[in-house]
Coordinates of C-alpha atoms and ligand atoms in Angstrom, one line a residue:
X1 CA 68.2 97.2 90.5
X2 CA 65.6 94.9 92.0
X3 CA 64.2 96.9 94.9
X4 CA 62.1 94.1 96.3
X5 CA 65.0 91.8 96.5
X6 CA 67.2 94.4 98.2
X7 CA 64.5 95.2 100.7
X8 CA 64.1 91.6 101.7
X9 CA 67.8 91.3 102.5
X10 CA 68.3 94.6 104.1
X11 CA 70.2 94.3 107.3
X12 CA 68.9 96.8 109.8
X13 CA 71.6 98.2 111.9
X14 CA 70.2 99.5 115.2
X15 CA 70.4 103.2 114.9
X16 CA 68.9 104.9 117.9
X17 CA 68.5 108.6 117.9
X18 CA 71.7 109.0 119.9
X19 CA 73.9 107.1 117.4
X20 CA 72.4 109.1 114.5
X21 CA 73.0 112.3 116.3
X22 CA 76.6 111.3 117.1
X23 CA 77.2 110.5 113.4
X24 CA 75.8 113.9 112.3
X25 CA 78.5 115.7 114.2
X26 CA 81.4 116.5 112.0
X27 CA 84.4 114.1 112.6
X28 CA 86.8 116.9 113.9
X29 CA 84.2 117.9 116.5
X30 CA 83.8 114.3 117.6
X31 CA 87.6 114.0 118.0
X32 CA 87.9 117.1 120.0
X33 CA 85.1 116.0 122.3
X34 CA 86.8 112.6 122.7
X35 CA 90.0 114.4 123.5
X36 CA 88.5 116.5 126.3
X37 CA 86.6 113.5 127.7
X38 CA 89.7 111.4 127.5
X39 CA 91.8 114.0 129.4
X40 CA 89.3 114.2 132.2
X41 CA 89.0 110.3 132.4
X42 CA 92.8 110.0 132.5
X43 CA 93.0 112.6 135.3
X44 CA 90.4 110.6 137.2
X45 CA 91.6 107.1 136.7
X46 CA 95.3 107.6 136.8
X47 CA 97.2 104.3 136.2
X48 CA 94.0 102.4 135.9
X49 CA 93.4 104.1 132.5
X50 CA 96.0 101.8 130.9
X51 CA 93.3 99.4 129.8
X52 CA 91.7 102.2 127.6
X53 CA 94.6 101.8 125.2
X54 CA 92.7 99.0 123.4
X55 CA 90.6 101.0 121.0
X56 CA 93.6 102.9 119.7
X57 CA 95.4 99.7 119.1
X58 CA 92.5 98.3 117.3
X59 CA 92.3 101.3 114.9
X60 CA 96.0 101.0 114.3
X61 CA 95.7 97.3 113.6
X62 CA 92.9 97.8 111.2
X63 CA 94.6 100.7 109.3
X64 CA 97.7 98.6 109.1
X65 CA 95.7 95.7 107.7
X66 CA 94.3 97.9 105.0
X67 CA 97.7 99.5 104.1
X68 CA 99.1 96.9 101.7
X69 CA 95.8 96.3 99.8
X70 CA 95.1 100.1 99.5
X71 CA 98.7 100.8 98.3
X72 CA 98.4 98.0 95.8
X73 CA 95.0 99.1 94.4
X74 CA 95.9 102.8 94.4
X75 CA 99.0 102.2 92.3
X76 CA 97.4 99.7 90.0
X77 CA 94.6 102.2 89.5
X78 CA 96.9 105.0 88.9
X79 CA 99.1 103.1 86.3
X80 CA 95.9 101.9 84.5
X81 CA 94.1 105.2 84.2
X82 CA 96.7 107.9 83.6
X83 CA 98.1 109.0 80.3
X84 CA 101.8 108.3 80.4
X85 CA 103.6 109.7 77.3
X86 CA 104.5 112.9 75.5
X87 CA 107.4 115.2 76.1
X88 CA 106.1 116.6 79.4
X89 CA 105.8 113.1 80.9
X90 CA 109.6 112.9 80.5
X91 CA 110.1 115.9 82.7
X92 CA 107.4 115.0 85.2
X93 CA 109.1 112.3 87.2
X94 CA 112.2 114.4 87.7
X95 CA 110.2 117.2 89.0
X96 CA 108.1 115.1 91.3
X97 CA 111.1 113.3 92.8
X98 CA 112.9 116.7 93.4
X99 CA 109.9 118.3 95.1
X100 CA 109.4 115.2 97.3
X101 CA 113.0 115.1 98.3
X102 CA 113.0 118.7 99.2
X103 CA 109.9 118.1 101.3
X104 CA 111.5 115.3 103.2
X105 CA 114.7 117.2 103.7
X106 CA 112.7 120.2 105.1
X107 CA 110.7 117.9 107.4
X108 CA 113.8 116.1 108.7
X109 CA 115.7 119.4 109.2
X110 CA 112.9 121.0 111.1
X111 CA 112.4 117.9 113.3
X112 CA 116.2 117.6 113.9
X113 CA 116.5 121.3 114.9
X114 CA 113.3 121.7 117.0
X115 CA 113.4 118.2 118.4
X116 CA 109.7 118.2 119.3
X117 CA 109.8 114.8 120.9
X118 CA 112.6 115.6 123.3
X119 CA 111.7 115.4 127.0
X120 CA 108.3 113.5 126.4
X121 CA 109.8 110.7 128.4
X122 CA 107.7 107.9 126.9
X123 CA 109.1 104.5 127.5
X124 CA 109.7 102.1 124.6
X125 CA 107.3 99.2 124.7
X126 CA 108.7 96.4 126.8
X127 CA 108.5 92.7 126.5
X128 CA 106.3 92.9 129.6
X129 CA 103.5 94.5 127.3
X130 CA 103.7 91.4 125.2
X131 CA 103.3 89.2 128.2
X132 CA 100.2 91.0 129.5
X133 CA 98.7 90.8 126.0
X134 CA 97.8 87.2 126.1
X135 CA 96.2 87.6 129.6
X136 CA 93.7 90.2 128.7
X137 CA 90.6 89.0 126.7
X138 CA 90.4 92.3 124.8
X139 CA 94.0 91.9 123.7
X140 CA 93.2 88.4 122.7
X141 CA 90.4 89.7 120.5
X142 CA 92.9 92.2 119.1
X143 CA 95.2 89.4 118.1
X144 CA 92.5 87.9 115.9
X145 CA 92.0 91.1 113.9
X146 CA 94.1 90.4 110.8
X147 CA 97.5 92.3 110.7
X148 CA 97.1 92.4 107.0
X149 CA 94.2 92.1 104.6
X150 CA 95.8 89.6 102.5
X151 CA 97.5 87.6 105.3
X152 CA 94.7 85.3 106.4
X153 CA 94.1 84.4 102.8
X154 CA 97.7 83.4 102.5
X155 CA 99.4 81.0 104.7
X156 CA 98.9 82.3 108.3
X157 CA 95.7 80.3 108.4
X158 CA 93.8 82.4 110.8
X159 CA 90.0 81.5 110.0
X160 CA 88.8 84.4 112.2
X161 CA 90.7 86.8 110.2
X162 CA 89.1 85.4 107.0
X163 CA 85.7 86.0 108.6
X164 CA 86.6 89.7 109.4
X165 CA 87.7 90.3 105.8
X166 CA 84.6 88.5 104.4
X167 CA 82.2 90.6 106.5
X168 CA 83.9 93.8 105.7
X169 CA 83.9 93.2 102.0
X170 CA 80.4 91.7 102.1
X171 CA 79.1 94.9 103.8
X172 CA 81.2 97.3 101.5
X173 CA 79.9 95.5 98.4
X174 CA 76.2 95.3 99.3
X175 CA 75.3 98.4 97.5
X176 CA 77.3 97.4 94.5
X177 CA 76.0 93.9 93.9
X178 CA 74.0 95.0 90.8
X179 CA 76.8 97.0 89.2
X180 CA 77.8 95.7 85.9
X181 CA 81.4 95.1 85.4
X182 CA 82.5 95.5 81.8
X183 CA 86.3 95.9 82.0
X184 CA 89.3 95.0 84.1
X185 CA 89.4 98.7 84.9
X186 CA 86.0 98.6 86.5
X187 CA 87.1 95.7 88.6
X188 CA 90.1 97.6 90.0
X189 CA 87.9 100.6 90.6
X190 CA 85.4 98.5 92.5
X191 CA 88.2 97.1 94.7
X192 CA 89.7 100.5 95.4
X193 CA 86.3 101.9 96.3
X194 CA 85.5 99.0 98.6
X195 CA 88.7 99.6 100.5
X196 CA 88.0 103.3 100.8
X197 CA 84.5 102.5 102.2
X198 CA 86.1 100.2 104.7
X199 CA 88.6 102.9 105.6
X200 CA 85.8 105.3 106.3
X201 CA 84.3 102.8 108.8
X202 CA 87.6 102.6 110.5
X203 CA 87.9 106.3 110.6
X204 CA 84.5 106.4 112.4
X205 CA 86.3 104.6 115.2
X206 CA 88.9 107.3 115.6
X207 CA 87.1 109.4 118.2
X208 CA 86.8 106.3 120.4
X209 CA 90.5 105.6 119.9
X210 CA 91.5 109.1 120.7
X211 CA 89.5 109.0 123.9
X212 CA 91.2 105.9 125.0
X213 CA 94.7 107.1 124.0
X214 CA 94.4 110.4 125.7
X215 CA 93.0 108.9 128.9
X216 CA 95.7 106.3 128.9
X217 CA 98.5 108.7 128.4
X218 CA 97.3 111.4 130.8
X219 CA 96.6 108.7 133.4
X220 CA 99.9 106.9 133.1
X221 CA 102.4 109.4 131.8
X222 CA 101.0 112.8 132.7
X223 CA 101.0 115.8 130.4
X224 CA 104.6 115.8 129.1
X225 CA 103.8 113.8 125.9
X226 CA 101.1 116.3 125.0
X227 CA 103.3 119.3 125.4
X228 CA 105.6 117.4 123.0
X229 CA 102.7 116.8 120.7
X230 CA 101.9 120.5 120.6
X231 CA 105.5 121.3 119.7
X232 CA 105.3 118.6 117.0
X233 CA 102.2 120.2 115.5
X234 CA 103.9 123.6 115.3
X235 CA 107.0 122.1 113.8
X236 CA 105.0 120.3 111.1
X237 CA 103.2 123.6 110.3
X238 CA 106.5 125.4 110.1
X239 CA 107.9 122.8 107.8
X240 CA 104.8 122.8 105.5
X241 CA 105.1 126.7 105.4
X242 CA 108.7 126.3 104.3
X243 CA 107.7 123.9 101.6
X244 CA 105.0 126.3 100.4
X245 CA 107.7 129.0 100.3
X246 CA 109.9 126.7 98.2
X247 CA 107.2 126.2 95.7
X248 CA 106.5 130.0 95.3
X249 CA 110.2 130.5 94.8
X250 CA 110.6 127.9 92.2
X251 CA 107.6 129.3 90.3
X252 CA 109.1 132.7 90.6
X253 CA 112.2 131.6 88.6
X254 CA 110.9 128.7 86.5
X255 CA 107.4 129.6 85.2
X256 CA 105.6 132.5 83.7
X257 CA 103.0 132.3 86.5
X258 CA 103.7 134.8 89.2
X259 CA 103.6 133.4 92.8
X260 CA 100.8 135.7 93.6
X261 CA 98.7 134.5 90.8
X262 CA 99.2 130.9 92.0
X263 CA 97.8 131.8 95.4
X264 CA 95.0 133.9 94.0
X265 CA 94.0 131.5 91.1
X266 CA 94.5 128.4 93.3
X267 CA 92.7 129.7 96.3
X268 CA 89.6 127.6 95.8
X269 CA 91.6 124.4 95.4
X270 CA 93.6 125.0 98.6
X271 CA 90.6 125.8 100.7
X272 CA 88.9 122.7 99.3
X273 CA 91.9 120.6 100.0
X274 CA 91.9 121.9 103.7
X275 CA 88.3 121.4 104.1
X276 CA 88.0 117.9 102.6
X277 CA 91.4 116.5 103.5
X278 CA 91.4 114.8 100.1
X279 CA 93.5 115.7 97.1
X280 CA 91.5 113.4 95.0
X281 CA 88.2 115.1 95.8
X282 CA 89.9 118.4 95.1
X283 CA 91.4 117.3 91.8
X284 CA 88.6 118.8 89.5
X285 CA 88.9 122.1 91.3
X286 CA 92.7 122.0 91.0
X287 CA 92.5 121.4 87.3
X288 CA 89.9 124.1 86.7
X289 CA 92.0 126.6 88.8
X290 CA 95.1 125.8 86.7
X291 CA 93.5 125.8 83.2
X292 CA 90.6 128.4 83.5
X293 CA 91.8 130.8 86.3
X294 CA 95.5 130.8 85.6
X295 CA 95.3 130.0 81.9
X296 CA 97.8 127.1 81.7
X297 CA 98.1 124.9 78.7
X298 CA 95.7 121.9 78.8
X299 CA 98.5 119.3 78.9
X300 CA 100.5 121.0 81.7
X301 CA 97.3 121.5 83.8
X302 CA 96.3 117.8 83.4
X303 CA 99.9 116.5 84.0
X304 CA 100.1 118.2 87.4
X305 CA 96.5 118.0 88.5
X306 CA 95.6 114.6 87.4
X307 CA 98.9 112.6 87.3
X308 CA 100.4 114.7 90.2
X309 CA 97.3 114.1 92.4
X310 CA 98.0 110.4 92.3
X311 CA 101.8 110.4 92.7
X312 CA 102.7 113.6 94.2
X313 CA 102.1 113.9 97.9
X314 CA 105.0 116.1 99.2
X315 CA 103.0 117.1 102.2
X316 CA 102.4 113.5 103.2
X317 CA 106.1 112.6 102.6
X318 CA 107.2 115.5 104.8
X319 CA 104.8 114.5 107.5
X320 CA 105.7 110.8 107.5
X321 CA 109.4 111.6 107.8
X322 CA 108.7 114.1 110.6
X323 CA 106.5 111.7 112.5
X324 CA 109.1 108.9 112.4
X325 CA 111.7 111.2 113.9
X326 CA 109.2 112.6 116.5
X327 CA 108.3 109.3 117.8
X328 CA 112.0 108.2 117.9
X329 CA 112.7 111.3 120.0
X330 CA 109.7 110.7 122.3
X331 CA 111.0 107.3 123.3
X332 CA 114.6 108.4 123.4
X333 CA 115.7 106.2 120.4
X334 CA 118.4 107.9 118.3
X335 CA 118.0 107.2 114.5
X336 CA 121.2 106.6 112.8
X337 CA 122.2 108.2 109.5
X338 CA 121.3 105.0 107.7
X339 CA 118.0 104.8 109.4
X340 CA 117.2 108.4 108.5
X341 CA 118.0 107.5 104.9
X342 CA 115.6 104.5 105.2
X343 CA 113.0 107.0 106.4
X344 CA 113.6 109.1 103.3
X345 CA 113.2 106.1 101.0
X346 CA 110.1 104.7 102.7
X347 CA 108.5 108.0 103.0
X348 CA 108.8 108.5 99.2
X349 CA 107.2 105.2 98.6
X350 CA 104.5 105.8 101.3
X351 CA 103.7 109.1 99.8
X352 CA 103.2 107.6 96.3
X353 CA 101.2 104.8 97.6
X354 CA 99.0 107.1 99.8
X355 CA 95.7 107.5 97.9
X356 CA 94.4 111.1 97.9
X357 CA 91.9 110.5 100.6
X358 CA 91.7 111.5 104.3
X359 CA 94.0 109.8 106.7
X360 CA 95.8 107.8 103.9
X361 CA 99.1 109.1 105.1
X362 CA 98.4 107.5 108.6
X363 CA 97.6 104.2 106.8
X364 CA 100.9 104.1 105.0
X365 CA 102.9 105.3 108.0
X366 CA 103.0 101.9 109.6
X367 CA 105.2 100.9 106.6
X368 CA 107.7 103.7 107.4
X369 CA 107.9 102.8 111.1
X370 CA 108.3 99.0 110.4
X371 CA 111.1 99.6 107.9
X372 CA 113.3 101.5 110.4
X373 CA 112.4 99.4 113.3
X374 CA 110.4 102.0 115.2
X375 CA 107.6 100.6 117.4
X376 CA 104.2 101.2 115.8
X377 CA 102.5 101.2 119.2
X378 CA 103.0 104.9 119.5
X379 CA 101.3 105.8 116.2
X380 CA 97.9 106.1 117.9
X381 CA 99.4 109.1 119.7
X382 CA 99.3 110.9 116.4
X383 CA 95.6 110.1 115.9
X384 CA 94.9 112.9 118.3
X385 CA 96.2 115.6 116.0
X386 CA 96.1 113.9 112.6
X387 CA 92.6 115.2 111.7
X388 CA 94.1 118.7 111.7
X389 CA 97.5 118.0 110.2
X390 CA 95.9 115.8 107.5
X391 CA 94.0 118.9 106.2
X392 CA 97.3 121.0 106.2
X393 CA 99.4 118.5 104.4
X394 CA 96.6 117.9 101.8
X395 CA 96.6 121.6 101.0
X396 CA 100.5 121.3 100.5
X397 CA 99.9 118.1 98.3
X398 CA 97.6 120.2 96.1
X399 CA 99.9 123.1 96.1
X400 CA 102.7 120.7 95.0
X401 CA 100.6 119.6 92.0
X402 CA 99.9 123.1 91.0
X403 CA 103.6 123.8 91.3
X404 CA 104.4 121.0 88.9
X405 CA 101.8 122.2 86.4
X406 CA 103.3 125.8 86.4
X407 CA 106.8 124.6 86.0
X408 CA 105.8 122.2 83.1
X409 CA 104.0 125.2 81.5
X410 CA 107.4 126.9 81.1
X411 CA 108.5 130.5 81.2
X412 CA 106.2 131.8 78.3
X413 CA 102.5 131.9 78.5
X414 CA 100.7 130.2 75.6
X415 CA 99.5 132.8 73.0
X416 CA 95.7 132.5 72.4
Ligands
LIG1 N1 94.8 113.3 102.9 C1 95.9 113.3 102.0 C2 95.5 113.7 100.6 O1 94.3 113.4 100.3 C3 96.7 112.2 102.0 C4 97.3 111.9 103.4 O2 96.6 111.5 104.3 O3 98.4 112.4 103.6 O4 96.3 114.2 99.9

């Protein structure tokens, strides 16, 4: 790396002490701070707080733009890098699909029984919102943020969108410009890493979005939506707990590993999943827990931990399905049986396409909503609680991987 050259071209981003201090605060604390501030602002401004909805819409728009490219890169990367073959690989897809279907069924049942969104009284977006959009300069700016990363390069011809994308990739690739690319695999990895870096920048905007959303909702709709959101959080926790119970039960009857051993041996991985909100970052710990602590065969440990971590995101699937139902309930829209079936299908795809990184589930959620005709305008409401629920569903994603490994290892322990 030529240091002189890189020094010459360094772009200095103004970083006052205040910005640096803000960035040093952990994300969840920034979000909680934004939440409280948004609440007070909403109470003070009342209906005038409506304009503060823009940052939330911006974050959503950016997340939505990233989704197709991220899903594409994550799936290409998974298929390129995982070992697909051997007798265990035949059982794996069946196990994964069954677990994911159970997760979605649990999620939908809990959401249908508890109905967390009932009584929130949010109004569905009206055409009036569309009309005011073009009058507001901030909304006009929003219109030029690409809806999809690949769109402006295709035939929608929005040059400003191309510039957005060029700047984002230019910045994301700055540190990588000297990196040698030997194989096609390296190229896919670089693409995926750049997307994840851009995603991190968008996530840094989340506290501002949360501030705006909370102020807007408290100001214009009062506290009812938040009461509903609290019940939603509890419902998701209940559904995730039921899913965990299902894993333990399946292991009890389908594997030599005892449920208690899974909890004890996998403790590190579960705690790491909760604290990082990333099943990919947790992968090495999951693998070590399965192989070294619990004593599973190498092949079953790697099938669950490595392949499963990419494809198997039961917690995410459960969450996406519940979120779709919750928002439908909030705006008083009844989802037909066919629409709920569509939720199931798209939640499966969304959970497979969600890379094991923080907030990936939120990125792919736009896809589920669009498929069943739910307005994506209300996804920002979920931003306020997603930082916490993301951690919980990641722990279940990892527990699901461990469950698959234990089942693949069979009912007899390998003799050493
Ligand atoms: N954070 C989750 C994971 O890493 C994915 C998601 O956002 O649902 O498994």
